Coordinates of C-alpha atoms and ligand atoms in Angstrom, one line a residue:
M1 CA 86.9 124.8 82.1
G2 CA 84.8 127.7 80.9
Y3 CA 85.6 131.4 80.6
T4 CA 84.0 134.7 79.7
G5 CA 85.6 138.1 80.2
H6 CA 88.0 140.7 79.0
R7 CA 91.0 138.5 78.2
P8 CA 91.5 136.3 75.1
A9 CA 89.6 133.1 76.2
L10 CA 92.0 130.8 74.4
D11 CA 95.0 131.9 76.6
V12 CA 93.0 131.7 79.8
V13 CA 91.5 128.3 79.0
L14 CA 94.8 126.8 77.9
E15 CA 96.5 128.0 81.1
G16 CA 93.6 126.6 83.1
L17 CA 93.9 123.2 81.3
R18 CA 97.6 123.1 82.1
R19 CA 96.7 123.2 85.7
L20 CA 93.9 120.7 85.4
E21 CA 95.7 118.3 83.2
Y22 CA 96.4 116.0 86.1
R23 CA 92.7 115.2 86.2
G24 CA 92.8 113.5 82.8
Y25 CA 95.2 113.4 79.9
D26 CA 93.9 111.1 77.2
S27 CA 93.0 114.1 75.0
A28 CA 92.4 117.8 75.1
G29 CA 90.3 120.4 73.3
V30 CA 89.2 124.0 73.3
A31 CA 86.3 126.0 71.8
V32 CA 86.2 129.8 71.4
L33 CA 83.3 132.0 70.3
D34 CA 84.3 135.1 68.3
G35 CA 81.2 137.0 69.2
E36 CA 80.1 137.3 65.5
G37 CA 78.5 134.0 65.0
G38 CA 81.7 132.0 64.8
L39 CA 82.6 129.0 67.0
A40 CA 86.1 127.6 66.5
V41 CA 87.0 124.2 68.0
E42 CA 90.3 122.3 68.1
R43 CA 90.8 118.9 69.7
K44 CA 93.7 116.5 69.8
A45 CA 94.2 113.0 71.3
G46 CA 97.0 112.7 73.9
R47 CA 98.5 115.3 76.2
L48 CA 97.7 119.0 76.2
A49 CA 101.1 119.5 74.4
N50 CA 99.6 117.8 71.3
L51 CA 96.7 120.2 71.3
E52 CA 99.1 123.1 71.6
A53 CA 101.1 121.8 68.7
R54 CA 97.9 121.6 66.7
L55 CA 97.0 125.2 67.6
D56 CA 100.4 126.4 66.4
E57 CA 99.8 124.5 63.1
V58 CA 96.4 126.1 62.5
G59 CA 97.4 129.5 64.0
R60 CA 96.2 130.6 67.4
D61 CA 94.5 133.6 65.8
T62 CA 91.9 131.3 64.3
L63 CA 90.4 131.1 67.9
T64 CA 89.9 134.7 69.0
G65 CA 87.2 135.9 71.4
G66 CA 86.5 136.4 75.0
T67 CA 84.3 133.4 75.6
G68 CA 85.5 129.8 75.5
M69 CA 85.8 126.4 77.1
G70 CA 88.3 123.6 77.3
H71 CA 88.6 120.0 78.4
T72 CA 91.1 117.4 79.2
R73 CA 89.7 113.9 79.0
W74 CA 90.0 110.6 80.9
A75 CA 88.3 108.2 78.5
T76 CA 85.2 106.3 79.5
H77 CA 83.0 105.9 76.4
G78 CA 85.1 105.7 73.2
A79 CA 88.8 105.4 72.7
P80 CA 91.1 108.4 73.3
I81 CA 91.2 109.6 69.6
D82 CA 90.7 113.0 68.1
R83 CA 87.0 112.6 67.2
N84 CA 86.1 111.4 70.7
S85 CA 87.9 114.4 72.2
H86 CA 85.8 117.3 73.7
P87 CA 84.3 119.9 72.9
H88 CA 81.6 118.2 71.0
R89 CA 79.2 120.1 68.7
D90 CA 75.7 119.7 67.5
T91 CA 75.2 119.1 63.7
T92 CA 74.9 122.9 62.9
G93 CA 78.2 123.5 64.7
R94 CA 76.6 126.3 66.8
I95 CA 76.6 124.6 70.1
A96 CA 79.7 123.3 71.9
V97 CA 79.7 121.0 75.0
V98 CA 82.3 119.6 77.3
H99 CA 81.3 116.9 79.7
N100 CA 82.8 115.0 82.7
G101 CA 81.2 111.9 84.2
I102 CA 79.0 109.3 82.5
I103 CA 75.6 109.8 81.0
E104 CA 74.1 106.4 81.9
N105 CA 71.1 106.5 79.7
F106 CA 73.1 107.6 76.7
A107 CA 72.4 104.4 74.6
Q108 CA 68.7 105.3 74.7
L109 CA 69.3 109.0 74.0
R110 CA 71.6 108.1 71.2
A111 CA 69.1 105.7 69.6
E112 CA 66.4 108.4 69.9
L113 CA 68.7 111.0 68.2
E114 CA 69.6 108.5 65.4
A115 CA 65.9 107.8 64.8
D116 CA 65.5 111.5 64.4
G117 CA 68.2 111.4 61.7
V118 CA 71.0 112.9 63.7
E119 CA 74.4 111.6 62.7
L120 CA 76.7 111.4 65.7
A121 CA 80.3 112.1 65.0
S122 CA 81.9 110.3 68.0
D123 CA 81.5 107.2 70.1
T124 CA 81.0 109.2 73.3
D125 CA 78.1 109.6 75.6
S126 CA 78.9 113.3 75.9
E127 CA 78.1 114.2 72.3
T128 CA 74.4 113.4 72.8
A129 CA 74.2 116.4 75.2
A130 CA 75.1 118.8 72.4
H131 CA 72.4 117.4 70.1
L132 CA 69.8 117.3 72.8
V133 CA 70.5 121.0 73.7
A134 CA 70.1 121.8 70.0
R135 CA 66.8 120.1 69.8
V136 CA 65.2 122.1 72.6
Y137 CA 67.0 125.4 72.1
D138 CA 64.6 128.3 71.8
G139 CA 66.7 131.4 72.4
D140 CA 67.5 130.7 76.0
L141 CA 70.6 128.5 76.5
A142 CA 70.2 128.1 80.3
A143 CA 66.6 126.9 79.8
A144 CA 67.6 124.4 77.1
V145 CA 70.4 123.0 79.4
R146 CA 67.9 122.7 82.2
T147 CA 65.5 120.7 80.0
V148 CA 68.2 118.4 78.9
C149 CA 69.6 117.8 82.4
R150 CA 66.2 116.6 83.5
R151 CA 66.5 113.8 81.0
L152 CA 70.1 112.8 81.8
E153 CA 70.9 110.0 84.2
G154 CA 74.2 109.4 85.8
A155 CA 76.9 111.8 86.9
F156 CA 77.9 114.8 84.9
T157 CA 79.3 118.3 84.7
L158 CA 78.4 120.0 81.4
V159 CA 79.7 123.2 80.1
V160 CA 77.8 124.6 77.1
T161 CA 78.0 127.6 74.8
H162 CA 75.8 128.8 71.9
V163 CA 76.9 131.2 69.2
D164 CA 73.7 133.1 69.6
E165 CA 74.6 133.9 73.2
P166 CA 78.3 134.6 72.8
D167 CA 78.8 136.4 76.2
K168 CA 77.6 133.5 78.3
V169 CA 78.7 130.1 79.3
V170 CA 76.1 127.8 80.9
A171 CA 77.1 124.8 83.1
A172 CA 75.3 122.1 85.0
R173 CA 76.4 119.8 87.8
R174 CA 75.3 116.5 89.1
S175 CA 77.7 114.4 91.3
S176 CA 80.7 115.7 89.4
P177 CA 82.7 118.7 90.5
L178 CA 82.2 122.3 89.3
V179 CA 83.3 125.6 90.8
V180 CA 82.9 129.2 89.7
G181 CA 85.7 131.7 89.9
V182 CA 84.6 135.3 90.2
G183 CA 87.1 137.9 88.8
D184 CA 87.0 141.5 87.9
G185 CA 85.2 141.7 84.6
E186 CA 85.7 138.0 84.0
T187 CA 84.2 134.8 85.3
F188 CA 85.5 131.2 85.3
L189 CA 84.1 127.7 85.5
A190 CA 86.3 124.8 86.3
S191 CA 86.4 121.3 87.9
D192 CA 88.9 122.6 90.3
V193 CA 90.0 126.0 91.6
A194 CA 93.6 125.4 90.4
A195 CA 92.4 126.4 86.9
F196 CA 91.7 130.0 87.9
I197 CA 93.7 130.6 91.1
E198 CA 96.1 132.7 89.1
H199 CA 93.3 135.2 88.4
T200 CA 91.1 135.1 91.5
R201 CA 90.7 133.4 94.9
D202 CA 87.0 134.3 95.1
A203 CA 85.1 131.1 94.3
V204 CA 81.6 129.8 94.5
E205 CA 80.6 126.2 95.3
L206 CA 77.8 124.7 93.2
G207 CA 75.5 122.1 94.7
Q208 CA 73.9 119.0 93.4
D209 CA 71.6 119.4 90.4
Q210 CA 72.3 123.0 89.8
I211 CA 72.8 125.2 86.6
V212 CA 75.0 128.2 86.5
T213 CA 75.1 130.9 83.8
I214 CA 78.3 133.0 83.8
T215 CA 78.8 136.4 82.1
K216 CA 81.8 138.7 82.5
D217 CA 79.8 140.5 85.3
G218 CA 78.9 137.6 87.5
Y219 CA 76.9 134.4 87.7
E220 CA 73.4 133.2 88.3
V221 CA 72.5 129.8 89.8
T222 CA 69.2 127.8 89.5
D223 CA 68.1 124.3 90.1
F224 CA 67.2 122.0 87.1
H225 CA 63.7 123.5 87.2
G226 CA 64.8 127.1 87.0
E227 CA 64.2 128.0 90.7
P228 CA 66.9 130.5 91.8
V229 CA 69.5 129.0 94.3
Q230 CA 71.7 130.9 96.7
A231 CA 75.2 129.5 96.0
K232 CA 77.9 129.5 98.6
P233 CA 80.9 131.8 98.0
F234 CA 84.3 130.8 99.5
Q235 CA 87.9 132.0 99.5
V236 CA 90.6 129.7 98.2
N237 CA 93.1 129.5 101.0
W238 CA 96.2 128.7 99.0
D239 CA 97.8 130.5 96.1
L240 CA 99.4 129.8 92.8
S241 CA 102.8 128.9 94.2
A242 CA 101.2 125.9 95.9
A243 CA 100.1 124.6 92.5
E244 CA 103.5 125.0 90.9
K245 CA 106.6 122.8 91.0
G246 CA 108.8 125.2 92.8
G247 CA 112.1 124.1 91.3
H248 CA 111.4 120.3 91.5
D249 CA 111.6 118.0 88.5
Y250 CA 108.1 116.8 89.2
F251 CA 105.2 117.6 91.5
M252 CA 105.4 114.3 93.3
L253 CA 108.8 115.0 94.7
K254 CA 107.7 118.4 95.8
E255 CA 104.7 117.0 97.4
I256 CA 106.7 114.3 99.2
E257 CA 108.9 117.1 100.6
E258 CA 105.8 119.0 101.7
Q259 CA 104.7 116.2 104.0
P260 CA 105.9 117.7 107.3
E261 CA 104.0 120.9 106.5
A262 CA 100.9 118.9 105.4
L263 CA 100.9 117.0 108.7
A264 CA 101.4 120.2 110.8
N265 CA 98.6 122.0 109.0
T266 CA 96.3 119.0 109.4
L267 CA 96.9 118.8 113.1
R268 CA 96.9 122.6 113.7
G269 CA 94.1 123.9 115.9
H270 CA 92.8 120.4 116.9
F271 CA 93.9 120.4 120.5
A272 CA 92.7 123.2 122.8
D273 CA 92.1 123.4 126.5
G274 CA 93.3 119.8 127.0
R275 CA 90.8 118.4 124.5
I276 CA 90.8 117.2 120.9
V277 CA 88.6 119.6 118.9
L278 CA 87.1 118.6 115.6
D279 CA 85.6 122.0 114.9
E280 CA 84.6 121.3 111.3
Q281 CA 82.5 118.4 112.4
R282 CA 78.9 118.6 113.2
L283 CA 78.6 115.4 115.4
A284 CA 77.9 116.1 119.0
D285 CA 79.8 114.3 121.8
Q286 CA 76.7 112.3 122.5
D287 CA 76.7 111.0 118.9
L288 CA 80.3 109.9 119.4
R289 CA 79.4 108.2 122.7
D290 CA 76.6 106.2 121.0
V291 CA 78.9 104.8 118.3
D292 CA 79.1 101.0 118.7
K293 CA 80.9 100.2 115.4
V294 CA 83.1 102.0 112.9
F295 CA 83.4 101.4 109.2
V296 CA 86.1 103.1 107.2
V297 CA 85.4 103.3 103.5
A298 CA 87.8 104.6 100.9
C299 CA 89.7 103.7 97.7
G300 CA 93.3 103.2 96.8
T301 CA 95.8 105.1 98.9
A302 CA 93.0 106.5 101.0
Y303 CA 91.9 103.0 101.8
H304 CA 95.4 102.2 102.9
S305 CA 95.3 105.1 105.3
G306 CA 92.1 103.6 106.7
L307 CA 93.8 100.3 107.2
V308 CA 96.4 102.0 109.3
A309 CA 93.7 103.8 111.2
K310 CA 91.9 100.6 112.1
Y311 CA 94.9 99.6 114.4
A312 CA 94.8 102.9 116.2
I313 CA 91.0 103.4 116.5
E314 CA 90.5 99.9 117.8
H315 CA 93.4 100.2 120.3
W316 CA 92.2 103.6 121.6
T317 CA 88.5 103.1 121.6
R318 CA 87.9 99.3 121.9
L319 CA 85.3 99.7 119.2
P320 CA 85.3 97.2 116.3
V321 CA 86.6 98.9 113.2
E322 CA 86.1 97.5 109.7
C323 CA 88.0 99.1 106.8
E324 CA 86.5 98.4 103.4
L325 CA 87.0 99.3 99.8
A326 CA 84.3 101.8 98.9
S327 CA 83.6 100.0 95.6
E328 CA 82.6 96.8 97.5
F329 CA 80.8 98.3 100.5
R330 CA 77.3 99.0 99.3
Y331 CA 77.0 95.9 97.2
R332 CA 77.3 93.5 100.1
D333 CA 74.6 94.9 102.3
P334 CA 76.8 95.8 105.3
V335 CA 75.1 95.9 108.7
L336 CA 74.6 99.6 109.5
D337 CA 72.4 101.5 111.9
R338 CA 72.2 104.9 113.7
D339 CA 75.1 103.9 116.0
T340 CA 77.4 103.1 113.2
L341 CA 80.0 105.7 112.4
V342 CA 81.2 105.5 108.8
V343 CA 84.5 107.4 108.1
A344 CA 84.7 108.1 104.4
I345 CA 88.3 109.1 103.4
S346 CA 88.9 110.9 100.1
Q347 CA 91.5 113.4 99.0
S348 CA 89.4 114.7 96.2
G349 CA 86.1 114.3 97.9
E350 CA 84.8 113.4 94.4
T351 CA 85.6 109.7 94.1
A352 CA 82.4 108.1 92.8
D353 CA 82.8 104.8 94.6
T354 CA 83.3 106.5 98.0
L355 CA 80.4 108.9 97.3
E356 CA 78.1 106.0 96.6
A357 CA 79.3 104.3 99.8
V358 CA 78.5 107.5 101.7
R359 CA 75.0 107.7 100.2
H360 CA 74.3 104.0 101.0
A361 CA 75.5 104.5 104.6
R362 CA 73.3 107.5 105.1
E363 CA 70.3 105.8 103.6
Q364 CA 70.8 103.1 106.3
K365 CA 70.8 105.9 108.9
A366 CA 74.5 105.5 109.8
R367 CA 76.4 108.7 110.6
V368 CA 79.1 109.7 108.1
L369 CA 82.2 111.6 108.8
A370 CA 84.3 112.6 105.8
I371 CA 88.0 113.1 105.8
C372 CA 88.7 115.2 102.7
N373 CA 91.4 117.5 101.3
T374 CA 89.1 119.5 99.0
N375 CA 87.0 122.3 100.4
G376 CA 83.3 121.9 99.6
A377 CA 83.6 118.7 97.5
Q378 CA 80.7 116.4 97.1
I379 CA 81.6 113.8 99.7
P380 CA 81.9 116.3 102.6
R381 CA 78.7 118.0 101.4
E382 CA 76.8 114.8 101.7
S383 CA 78.3 113.7 105.0
D384 CA 77.1 114.5 108.5
A385 CA 80.5 115.9 109.4
V386 CA 83.8 116.7 107.9
L387 CA 87.4 116.8 109.0
Y388 CA 89.6 118.5 106.4
T389 CA 93.2 117.5 105.8
H390 CA 95.0 120.7 105.1
A391 CA 97.6 119.2 102.8
G392 CA 97.2 121.8 100.1
P393 CA 96.7 121.0 96.4
E394 CA 98.1 117.6 95.3
I395 CA 98.9 117.7 91.6
G396 CA 100.9 114.5 91.2
V397 CA 98.4 111.8 90.4
A398 CA 99.9 109.4 92.9
A399 CA 98.8 110.4 96.4
T400 CA 101.6 111.2 98.9
K401 CA 101.2 114.1 101.3
T402 CA 97.5 113.5 101.5
F403 CA 98.2 109.9 102.6
L404 CA 100.1 111.1 105.6
A405 CA 97.6 113.8 106.3
Q406 CA 94.7 111.2 106.1
I407 CA 96.5 109.0 108.6
A408 CA 96.8 112.1 111.0
A409 CA 93.2 113.0 110.5
N410 CA 92.1 109.4 111.1
Y411 CA 94.0 109.5 114.4
L412 CA 92.3 112.7 115.4
V413 CA 89.0 110.9 114.8
G414 CA 90.2 108.0 116.9
L415 CA 91.3 110.2 119.7
A416 CA 88.1 112.2 119.6
L417 CA 86.1 109.0 119.9
A418 CA 88.3 107.8 122.8
Q419 CA 87.9 111.1 124.5
A420 CA 84.1 111.2 124.1
R421 CA 83.7 107.5 125.2
G422 CA 86.2 107.8 128.1
T423 CA 88.3 104.9 126.9
K424 CA 91.4 107.1 127.3
Y425 CA 92.1 109.5 130.2
P426 CA 92.5 113.1 129.2
D427 CA 96.2 113.0 129.9
E428 CA 96.6 110.0 127.7
V429 CA 94.7 111.7 124.9
A430 CA 97.0 114.7 125.4
R431 CA 100.1 112.5 125.3
E432 CA 99.0 110.9 122.0
F433 CA 98.3 114.3 120.5
R434 CA 101.7 115.5 121.5
E435 CA 103.3 112.5 119.9
L436 CA 101.4 113.3 116.7
E437 CA 102.6 116.9 116.9
A438 CA 106.2 115.6 116.9
M439 CA 105.6 113.9 113.6
P440 CA 106.3 116.7 111.2
A441 CA 109.8 116.9 112.5
A442 CA 110.2 113.1 112.3
V443 CA 109.0 113.0 108.7
Q444 CA 111.4 115.8 107.9
H445 CA 114.1 113.6 109.4
A446 CA 112.9 110.7 107.3
L447 CA 113.2 112.9 104.2
G448 CA 117.0 112.7 104.8
T449 CA 116.8 109.3 103.1
V450 CA 115.8 110.7 99.7
D451 CA 119.2 110.7 98.1
Q452 CA 120.0 107.2 99.3
V453 CA 116.6 105.9 98.2
R454 CA 116.9 107.6 94.8
A455 CA 120.2 105.9 94.2
L456 CA 118.7 102.5 95.2
G457 CA 115.7 103.2 92.8
R458 CA 118.1 103.6 89.9
E459 CA 119.7 100.3 90.8
L460 CA 116.4 98.5 90.9
S461 CA 114.9 100.0 87.8
D462 CA 115.4 96.9 85.7
S463 CA 113.7 94.6 88.1
K464 CA 110.7 92.6 86.9
A465 CA 108.9 92.7 90.2
V466 CA 109.2 93.9 93.7
L467 CA 107.5 92.4 96.8
F468 CA 106.7 94.4 100.0
L469 CA 106.3 92.8 103.4
G470 CA 105.1 94.2 106.7
R471 CA 103.3 93.2 109.9
H472 CA 100.7 95.2 112.0
V473 CA 100.7 98.8 110.8
G474 CA 103.6 97.9 108.5
F475 CA 101.3 95.8 106.5
P476 CA 99.2 98.6 105.0
V477 CA 102.5 100.5 104.4
A478 CA 103.6 97.5 102.4
L479 CA 100.4 97.6 100.4
E480 CA 100.8 101.3 99.8
G481 CA 104.5 100.8 98.7
A482 CA 103.4 98.2 96.2
L483 CA 100.5 100.4 94.9
K484 CA 102.9 103.3 94.3
L485 CA 105.3 101.2 92.4
K486 CA 102.6 99.6 90.2
E487 CA 100.9 102.9 89.3
L488 CA 104.1 104.8 88.7
A489 CA 106.7 102.3 87.4
Y490 CA 104.2 99.9 85.8
M491 CA 106.1 97.2 87.5
H492 CA 104.6 94.1 89.1
A493 CA 104.5 94.8 92.8
E494 CA 102.6 93.1 95.7
G495 CA 102.3 93.8 99.3
F496 CA 101.9 91.0 101.8
A497 CA 101.4 90.5 105.5
A498 CA 104.8 89.0 106.2
G499 CA 103.3 86.1 108.2
E500 CA 101.1 85.2 105.2
L501 CA 104.1 84.7 102.9
K502 CA 104.6 81.0 103.9
H503 CA 101.0 80.3 103.0
G504 CA 101.7 80.7 99.3
P505 CA 103.4 83.8 98.0
I506 CA 106.8 82.6 99.1
A507 CA 106.8 80.5 95.9
L508 CA 107.4 83.8 94.1
I509 CA 110.8 84.3 95.7
E510 CA 113.7 83.7 93.4
D511 CA 117.3 84.7 93.1
Q512 CA 117.8 88.5 93.4
L513 CA 114.1 89.3 93.6
P514 CA 113.9 92.6 95.5
V515 CA 111.8 92.4 98.6
V516 CA 111.2 95.5 100.7
V517 CA 110.5 94.8 104.4
V518 CA 108.9 97.4 106.7
M519 CA 110.3 96.6 110.1
P520 CA 108.6 97.5 113.3
S521 CA 110.5 99.0 116.2
P522 CA 112.5 96.4 118.3
K523 CA 111.4 98.3 121.4
G524 CA 107.7 99.0 120.6
R525 CA 106.6 95.5 119.6
A526 CA 109.5 93.2 120.2
V527 CA 107.6 90.1 119.3
L528 CA 106.6 91.5 115.9
H529 CA 110.2 92.5 115.3
S530 CA 111.6 89.0 116.0
K531 CA 108.9 87.3 113.9
L532 CA 109.7 89.6 111.0
L533 CA 113.4 88.8 111.3
S534 CA 112.5 85.1 110.9
N535 CA 110.4 86.0 107.8
I536 CA 113.4 87.8 106.3
S537 CA 115.6 84.8 107.0
E538 CA 113.1 82.6 105.1
I539 CA 113.2 84.8 102.0
Q540 CA 117.0 85.4 102.2
A541 CA 117.4 81.6 102.3
R542 CA 115.6 81.5 98.9
G543 CA 117.8 84.2 97.3
A544 CA 115.8 87.4 97.8
R545 CA 117.6 90.8 97.8
T546 CA 116.3 92.5 100.9
I547 CA 115.7 96.2 101.3
V548 CA 114.9 96.8 104.9
I549 CA 113.2 99.9 106.3
A550 CA 114.1 100.0 110.0
E551 CA 114.4 102.2 112.9
E552 CA 117.6 104.1 113.4
G553 CA 119.9 102.3 115.7
D554 CA 118.2 98.9 115.2
D555 CA 121.5 96.9 114.9
T556 CA 119.9 93.5 115.0
V557 CA 118.5 94.0 111.5
K558 CA 121.8 94.7 109.8
P559 CA 122.7 91.1 108.9
F560 CA 119.3 90.7 107.3
A561 CA 119.5 93.8 105.0
D562 CA 121.2 93.9 101.6
H563 CA 120.1 97.5 101.7
L564 CA 119.2 99.2 104.9
I565 CA 117.1 102.4 105.0
E566 CA 116.9 104.0 108.4
V567 CA 114.0 106.1 109.6
P568 CA 113.6 107.8 112.9
A569 CA 112.3 106.0 116.0
V570 CA 108.7 106.9 116.6
P571 CA 105.8 105.2 118.6
T572 CA 104.5 102.0 116.9
L573 CA 101.2 103.5 115.6
L574 CA 103.0 106.4 114.1
Q575 CA 105.6 104.4 112.2
P576 CA 103.6 104.5 108.9
L577 CA 104.2 108.2 108.7
V578 CA 107.9 107.8 108.5
S579 CA 108.3 104.4 106.8
S580 CA 106.0 105.4 103.9
V581 CA 108.4 108.2 102.9
P582 CA 111.2 106.0 101.4
L583 CA 108.6 103.9 99.6
Q584 CA 107.1 106.9 97.9
V585 CA 110.6 108.1 96.8
L586 CA 111.6 104.6 95.6
A587 CA 108.5 104.3 93.3
A588 CA 109.0 107.8 91.9
E589 CA 112.7 107.2 91.2
I590 CA 112.2 103.8 89.6
A591 CA 109.5 105.4 87.4
R592 CA 111.8 108.2 86.4
S593 CA 114.6 105.9 85.6
R594 CA 112.4 103.9 83.4
G595 CA 111.5 107.1 81.5
Y596 CA 107.9 107.5 82.7
D597 CA 106.0 110.6 83.6
V598 CA 106.0 110.5 87.4
D599 CA 103.2 113.0 87.8
K600 CA 100.9 111.5 85.1
P601 CA 101.0 107.8 85.0
R602 CA 99.3 106.0 82.1
N603 CA 95.6 105.2 82.3
L604 CA 95.1 107.1 85.5
A605 CA 93.5 110.4 86.5
K606 CA 93.7 112.2 89.8
S607 CA 90.0 112.1 90.5
V608 CA 87.9 109.1 89.6
T609 CA 84.3 110.4 89.2
V610 CA 82.9 107.2 87.6
E611 CA 82.2 103.9 89.3
Ligands
F6R701 C1 97.0 106.3 94.4 C2 95.9 107.2 94.4 C3 94.5 106.6 94.3 C4 93.6 107.4 95.2 C5 92.2 106.8 95.1 C6 91.2 107.6 96.0 O1 98.2 107.0 94.5 O2 96.0 108.4 94.3 O3 94.6 105.2 94.7 O4 94.0 107.3 96.5 O5 91.7 107.0 93.7 O6 91.1 108.9 95.6 P1 90.5 110.0 96.6 O7 91.3 110.0 97.9 O8 90.5 111.3 95.9 O9 89.1 109.5 96.9

């Protein structure tokens, strides 16, 4: 974060870092310019709270001034220790830099600096930027940053200050996020609007390879060669309350409870005059008609939403759909051409693996449609079309409401394809949409299981491992349930296609091992239902403790369930929207009972901007 304006920079920056901490929490640091040639820096490994304790120790009045910057780190180069924390300074201590991303040619730059006699104080790639700026600085900070950026390879956001220009902050952006907040007599820089939403909702999107200089009166944007650039202003359409816990113990629980609203907002406005409308997308109906194959690329939870979508899109459009991990996609030379539609799903719109997959697809002339929750992020900017999930800010590091919103958005894409290609009659498309529209109420109903599931979570908190089983759309739900438990409770968890169990994993079953089974509806897919009951019998016979998520009123399942969690009856393809809810709550509660920070699991960060 960067700030210059009429308030004490330290307060503004610390408040901003509090709101950005979900993006990285290995260490934190601040720098403030006093306007009289002084630059004070404090940094501390660990959570922001450690930095605040350090500031109390040294006295906050040692960092006074109206210009400053701050950083929370997710470590890439160098362990999360004090000296690797940002901001970094040049050897004279007059320049301060914070950096996100990875400078890929840093070894060469570092060697060059060392050959010049510069002693580096940290193990990071980021520190090189401070020394490089010092080497070329000639009274114009923006010009110096531009020169340095032209030499840097990789992905980066840099924020830089110099004591000789105390009323300015200069920042640069390549493939890593950076937005400007425009206030009254103050200007902000941050990775995410959450950092300044308390002060202003007027924001400016920066593009690829751009440099911005902020002063209290405004901002100026150029490219890396100094050519002026017209940046795009936008209004943030949510307010501070959306980024606060609102009486909940942790953000994740609040976000789980916001799922009905997230779904409703994602669907709103997408059906008019009897047709699915994807108004934010720039693909013509003819483009959709020409599609002969769909790839869905994404990571983690977003990937699981894509796995769910595969079932629906294939069923509705009769197009082959492949869902692939973005980090694998471009390295295996996938078969892509003009008639391939690549759907890139990303909550943040910044995930480096997904961004690179998008770039690869576009190089191969495929059309790319992004599904994204962050206005103006890099992935939608580089895609042919975008469909936003309007889930609001998601602060808990584990994705919840955006998972459900991604499924809904994927379904809109599937229905739009079916409509354009004529594989569904208009009344069928309308019926599917109406069923989707009924989902916020169904998810609200599913939230009625929260107390029961929290109690179960406490009971299971000492387990060594938990397995998750599902079939058809229940399979990706099982994978997602296992991912949530791994990332939050640090517990061994695996999701399996229930039919696959007998081909190996059944050997894992032992007495009292908890196994969560996501049941299909007995009415929707009777054959799947009976097969899954047989799979449960097989594990029960081997001593498993079964936790069964089943449709309300499904009595046949009762003898198979040591714990039965009932969710409302909904059409088969929509079941993931209700059956995921108890799995999210289960993971959060097990994590809480084990004493872990539900919102900030270890080793993770909300947005993964490195490959
Ligand atoms: C898990 C989780 C991650 C993300 C993944 C992709 O709870 O949050 O697995 O889903 O890192 O992130 P986005 O959607 O921002 O591309």
